């Protein structure tokens, strides 16, 4: 058995050649190889330049209780490169899991924008893409209607638009906007989506895209700190435990809530970079995601941070 296993797995001989050399039938050689594997005499190891990334993804998935983590290999610690790598990984993940007839809801954000930019396929999908939040005019990555349209165009599907603002002027105006028929229809499509693709925002970083969403937030730093906010998800500020923070503007939002997001069958978060480590951990603690696309350096940092907290 050892001789036959060596000839087949080490020397690379075909079973028919082994049979000729050993005067056995091909069926006997096949049976002996199977028995050797069943007895644990064969171990197969695959070496690749992506091994460290796969290992980081596996550890993070196990540690965070996620169904899947995609950690893209990235040779540098440069945040734009890491986000670009995460966007490519997220685009591949989406294409692998997408099926005709599905609805995808999306948020704005640099992570979602990186996915849309990286997505490249000749295959056409009969899908719908809908915003998960009200609209924000300004930079391309904050414009959820633009991102939904671009994603639908690349997939060959159809896009729906939302024509109400993300932030209302008051909680009362928010309640009124949520009763507008077009808003009800748009957000109901998002709540009943099959797939959600969401960005994860940092709050304490200088270039946080949260402050591009509303001018009020940039002048409200003290209140944000007082709320102990650590992350932004669906424009909601979350605390370190993943709960919606007691921050006033959270009550002004016209969008799907984090709890509603968690009920969508496949929820994919896209984020990368050292500034996103704490926000990602916050979102993971809230159990809002089923999958995460990031880069290997961010994945390693998250696992290290989680291990430190458990000591």
XYZ file of C-alpha atoms in Angstrom:
311
model
C 0.000 0.000 0.000
C 2.823 2.410 0.902
C 4.587 1.656 -2.369
C 1.471 2.289 -4.452
C 0.638 5.489 -2.568
C 4.194 6.760 -3.110
C 4.092 6.005 -6.829
C 0.734 7.733 -7.233
C 1.044 10.803 -4.989
C 4.801 11.414 -4.860
C 5.997 10.187 -8.240
C 2.789 11.271 -10.029
C 2.229 7.945 -11.798
C -1.157 7.152 -13.324
C -3.104 4.228 -11.924
C -2.824 2.259 -15.179
C 0.991 2.591 -15.100
C 1.107 1.500 -11.458
C -1.034 -1.529 -12.333
C 1.397 -2.522 -15.098
C 4.455 -2.192 -12.851
C 2.925 -4.098 -9.898
C 1.043 -6.717 -11.914
C -2.229 -5.662 -10.362
C -5.486 -4.684 -12.015
C -6.393 -0.982 -12.268
C -9.387 -1.717 -10.028
C -7.079 -3.151 -7.355
C -4.783 -0.131 -7.540
C -7.774 2.203 -7.197
C -9.041 0.202 -4.185
C -5.639 0.273 -2.455
C -5.320 4.051 -2.962
C -8.801 4.553 -1.496
C -7.964 2.330 1.489
C -4.750 4.283 2.094
C -6.636 7.567 2.158
C -9.329 6.106 4.440
C -6.607 4.925 6.842
C -5.147 8.423 7.033
C -1.923 7.521 5.227
C -2.337 10.434 2.782
C -2.219 14.115 3.714
C -2.525 16.755 0.974
C -1.192 20.268 1.588
C -1.733 23.094 -0.894
C 0.747 25.964 -0.805
C -0.136 29.262 -2.410
C 0.753 32.953 -2.057
C -2.814 33.488 -0.797
C -2.480 31.051 2.100
C -2.073 33.768 4.749
C -5.180 35.574 3.494
C -7.269 32.398 3.551
C -5.999 31.631 7.047
C -6.882 35.140 8.270
C -10.378 34.838 6.756
C -10.963 31.434 8.344
C -9.862 32.616 11.792
C -12.038 35.729 11.635
C -15.092 33.779 10.459
C -14.701 31.313 13.333
C -13.963 34.040 15.871
C -16.870 36.280 14.850
C -19.432 33.584 14.035
C -19.802 34.705 10.413
C -20.933 32.381 7.647
C -18.101 33.609 5.442
C -15.211 36.059 5.427
C -13.322 37.016 2.287
C -9.936 38.532 3.159
C -8.197 39.763 0.032
C -4.404 39.482 -0.222
C -2.869 42.950 -0.140
C 0.898 43.541 -0.149
C 0.743 47.045 1.349
C -0.724 48.758 4.403
C -1.907 51.670 2.278
C -5.612 52.161 3.037
C -6.713 52.948 -0.559
C -5.018 49.746 -1.766
C -6.622 47.739 1.020
C -10.073 49.103 0.205
C -9.576 48.394 -3.504
C -8.575 44.800 -2.685
C -11.617 44.408 -0.422
C -13.855 45.801 -3.183
C -12.568 43.184 -5.631
C -13.120 40.423 -3.075
C -16.640 41.681 -2.380
C -17.462 41.827 -6.105
C -16.319 38.219 -6.591
C -18.312 37.108 -3.553
C -21.445 38.821 -4.853
C -21.134 37.221 -8.302
C -20.662 33.770 -6.759
C -23.802 34.062 -4.639
C -26.101 35.984 -6.974
C -29.076 34.263 -8.633
C -31.692 35.416 -11.132
C -34.834 36.811 -9.544
C -33.068 38.205 -6.486
C -33.244 41.712 -5.060
C -30.113 43.446 -3.788
C -30.306 46.404 -1.422
C -27.297 48.682 -1.044
C -26.088 51.558 1.079
C -23.747 54.329 0.081
C -20.167 54.412 1.278
C -16.627 53.909 0.081
C -16.771 50.144 0.563
C -19.867 49.682 -1.583
C -18.422 52.074 -4.153
C -15.235 49.954 -4.279
C -17.346 46.846 -4.962
C -19.256 48.547 -7.769
C -16.060 49.870 -9.319
C -14.367 46.445 -9.190
C -17.307 44.438 -10.518
C -16.591 43.146 -14.026
C -18.710 40.435 -15.638
C -20.161 39.565 -19.033
C -22.928 37.556 -17.382
C -26.326 39.225 -17.151
C -28.514 38.749 -14.099
C -32.264 39.231 -13.841
C -32.012 41.142 -10.560
C -33.301 44.303 -8.948
C -31.092 46.758 -7.047
C -32.696 49.053 -4.467
C -31.385 51.668 -2.010
C -31.505 50.765 1.682
C -31.411 54.414 2.757
C -32.732 57.777 1.749
C -30.693 59.775 -0.712
C -27.725 62.052 -0.175
C -26.455 64.338 -2.895
C -22.774 65.143 -3.059
C -19.852 62.786 -3.516
C -20.376 59.762 -5.761
C -19.880 57.276 -2.905
C -22.554 58.906 -0.734
C -25.172 58.905 -3.521
C -27.003 55.630 -2.939
C -29.214 56.118 -6.016
C -26.103 56.473 -8.179
C -24.485 53.341 -6.708
C -27.698 51.320 -7.117
C -27.959 52.401 -10.759
C -24.293 51.613 -11.493
C -24.532 48.182 -9.875
C -27.724 47.337 -11.770
C -26.140 48.482 -15.026
C -23.085 46.270 -14.549
C -25.223 43.260 -13.633
C -27.736 43.796 -16.434
C -30.583 44.235 -13.950
C -32.926 47.070 -13.047
C -32.484 49.803 -10.455
C -35.043 51.479 -8.246
C -34.568 54.975 -6.834
C -35.551 56.580 -3.569
C -36.628 60.215 -3.669
C -36.558 61.245 -0.029
C -33.556 62.502 1.963
C -31.596 60.243 4.304
C -31.776 62.772 7.152
C -35.034 64.507 7.971
C -35.014 67.878 9.708
C -36.681 66.399 12.812
C -38.059 63.097 14.134
C -41.544 64.342 13.248
C -40.525 65.059 9.647
C -38.872 61.644 9.519
C -42.148 59.987 10.568
C -44.015 61.954 7.886
C -41.517 61.002 5.157
C -41.761 57.355 6.153
C -45.462 57.534 5.301
C -44.873 58.805 1.746
C -45.999 56.097 -0.653
C -42.838 56.115 -2.760
C -40.719 55.848 0.394
C -42.801 52.977 1.754
C -42.439 51.070 -1.522
C -38.690 51.662 -1.802
C -37.850 50.661 1.758
C -40.208 47.661 1.670
C -38.244 46.383 -1.347
C -35.042 46.849 0.637
C -36.379 45.100 3.746
C -37.469 42.124 1.648
C -34.227 41.899 -0.322
C -32.381 38.613 -0.740
C -28.939 40.218 -0.525
C -27.729 43.368 1.239
C -24.401 45.050 0.521
C -23.465 47.615 3.150
C -20.556 49.820 4.077
C -19.204 50.098 7.609
C -18.242 53.606 8.625
C -15.677 54.894 11.071
C -16.661 57.772 13.308
C -13.370 58.936 14.764
C -11.343 59.038 11.531
C -10.712 62.482 10.058
C -11.993 61.431 6.636
C -15.068 59.565 7.921
C -17.701 59.534 5.198
C -20.414 59.867 7.873
C -19.703 63.579 7.969
C -20.354 63.763 4.229
C -23.925 62.596 4.831
C -25.139 65.594 6.827
C -23.610 68.936 7.762
C -25.200 68.720 11.213
C -22.960 65.844 12.304
C -19.701 67.698 11.675
C -20.708 70.309 14.236
C -21.880 67.725 16.743
C -18.620 65.983 17.687
C -19.159 66.404 21.441
C -22.588 64.742 21.302
C -21.211 61.901 19.190
C -18.476 61.253 21.751
C -20.997 61.433 24.584
C -23.096 58.760 22.853
C -20.014 56.447 22.839
C -20.477 55.813 19.136
C -17.882 53.519 17.520
C -19.360 52.713 14.113
C -21.785 53.749 11.407
C -24.103 51.249 9.754
C -27.000 52.331 7.547
C -26.185 55.882 8.778
C -27.022 54.747 12.336
C -24.302 55.327 14.895
C -23.596 52.209 16.963
C -21.812 51.895 20.288
C -18.961 49.474 20.986
C -21.394 46.644 21.784
C -23.159 47.020 18.445
C -26.267 48.714 19.853
C -27.809 51.805 18.265
C -26.221 54.691 20.160
C -28.314 57.308 21.985
C -27.479 59.983 19.436
C -30.142 62.483 18.364
C -29.648 62.225 14.582
C -30.327 58.478 14.693
C -33.978 59.473 15.178
C -33.915 61.566 11.989
C -33.028 58.710 9.637
C -35.141 57.584 6.693
C -33.772 54.120 5.997
C -33.781 50.428 6.827
C -32.715 49.848 10.446
C -29.810 47.612 11.536
C -32.267 45.110 13.046
C -34.162 44.939 9.748
C -30.856 44.450 7.940
C -30.051 41.456 10.142
C -33.203 39.687 8.905
C -32.099 39.785 5.244
C -30.871 36.292 4.202
C -27.420 37.378 2.974
C -25.849 40.528 4.400
C -22.365 41.447 3.165
C -20.312 44.177 4.821
C -17.443 45.776 2.901
C -14.695 47.628 4.792
C -10.911 47.706 5.073
C -8.185 49.665 6.830
C -6.914 50.126 10.384
C -9.462 52.879 11.059
C -12.238 50.380 10.335
C -11.130 47.750 12.880
C -13.144 49.117 15.832
C -16.217 49.874 13.673
C -16.171 46.365 12.190
C -15.906 44.823 15.661
C -18.881 46.909 16.797
C -20.984 45.749 13.834
C -19.927 42.124 14.381
C -20.993 42.319 18.020
C -24.425 43.456 16.865
C -24.742 40.327 14.675
C -26.013 42.319 11.707
C -23.882 40.596 9.045
C -23.633 37.107 7.589
C -20.457 37.830 5.594
C -17.596 40.314 5.511
C -15.274 41.351 2.687
C -12.048 42.987 3.818
C -8.290 42.627 3.318
C -5.982 40.229 5.155
C -4.270 42.949 7.256
C -7.608 44.202 8.579
C -8.737 40.631 9.303
C -5.562 39.944 11.299
C -5.986 43.207 13.245
C -9.599 42.358 14.105
C -8.740 38.864 15.349
C -5.857 40.286 17.394
C -8.112 42.916 18.953
C -10.800 40.332 19.789
C -8.210 38.037 21.368
C -6.855 40.897 23.488
C -10.308 41.703 24.842
C -10.805 38.079 25.899
C -7.605 37.949 27.973
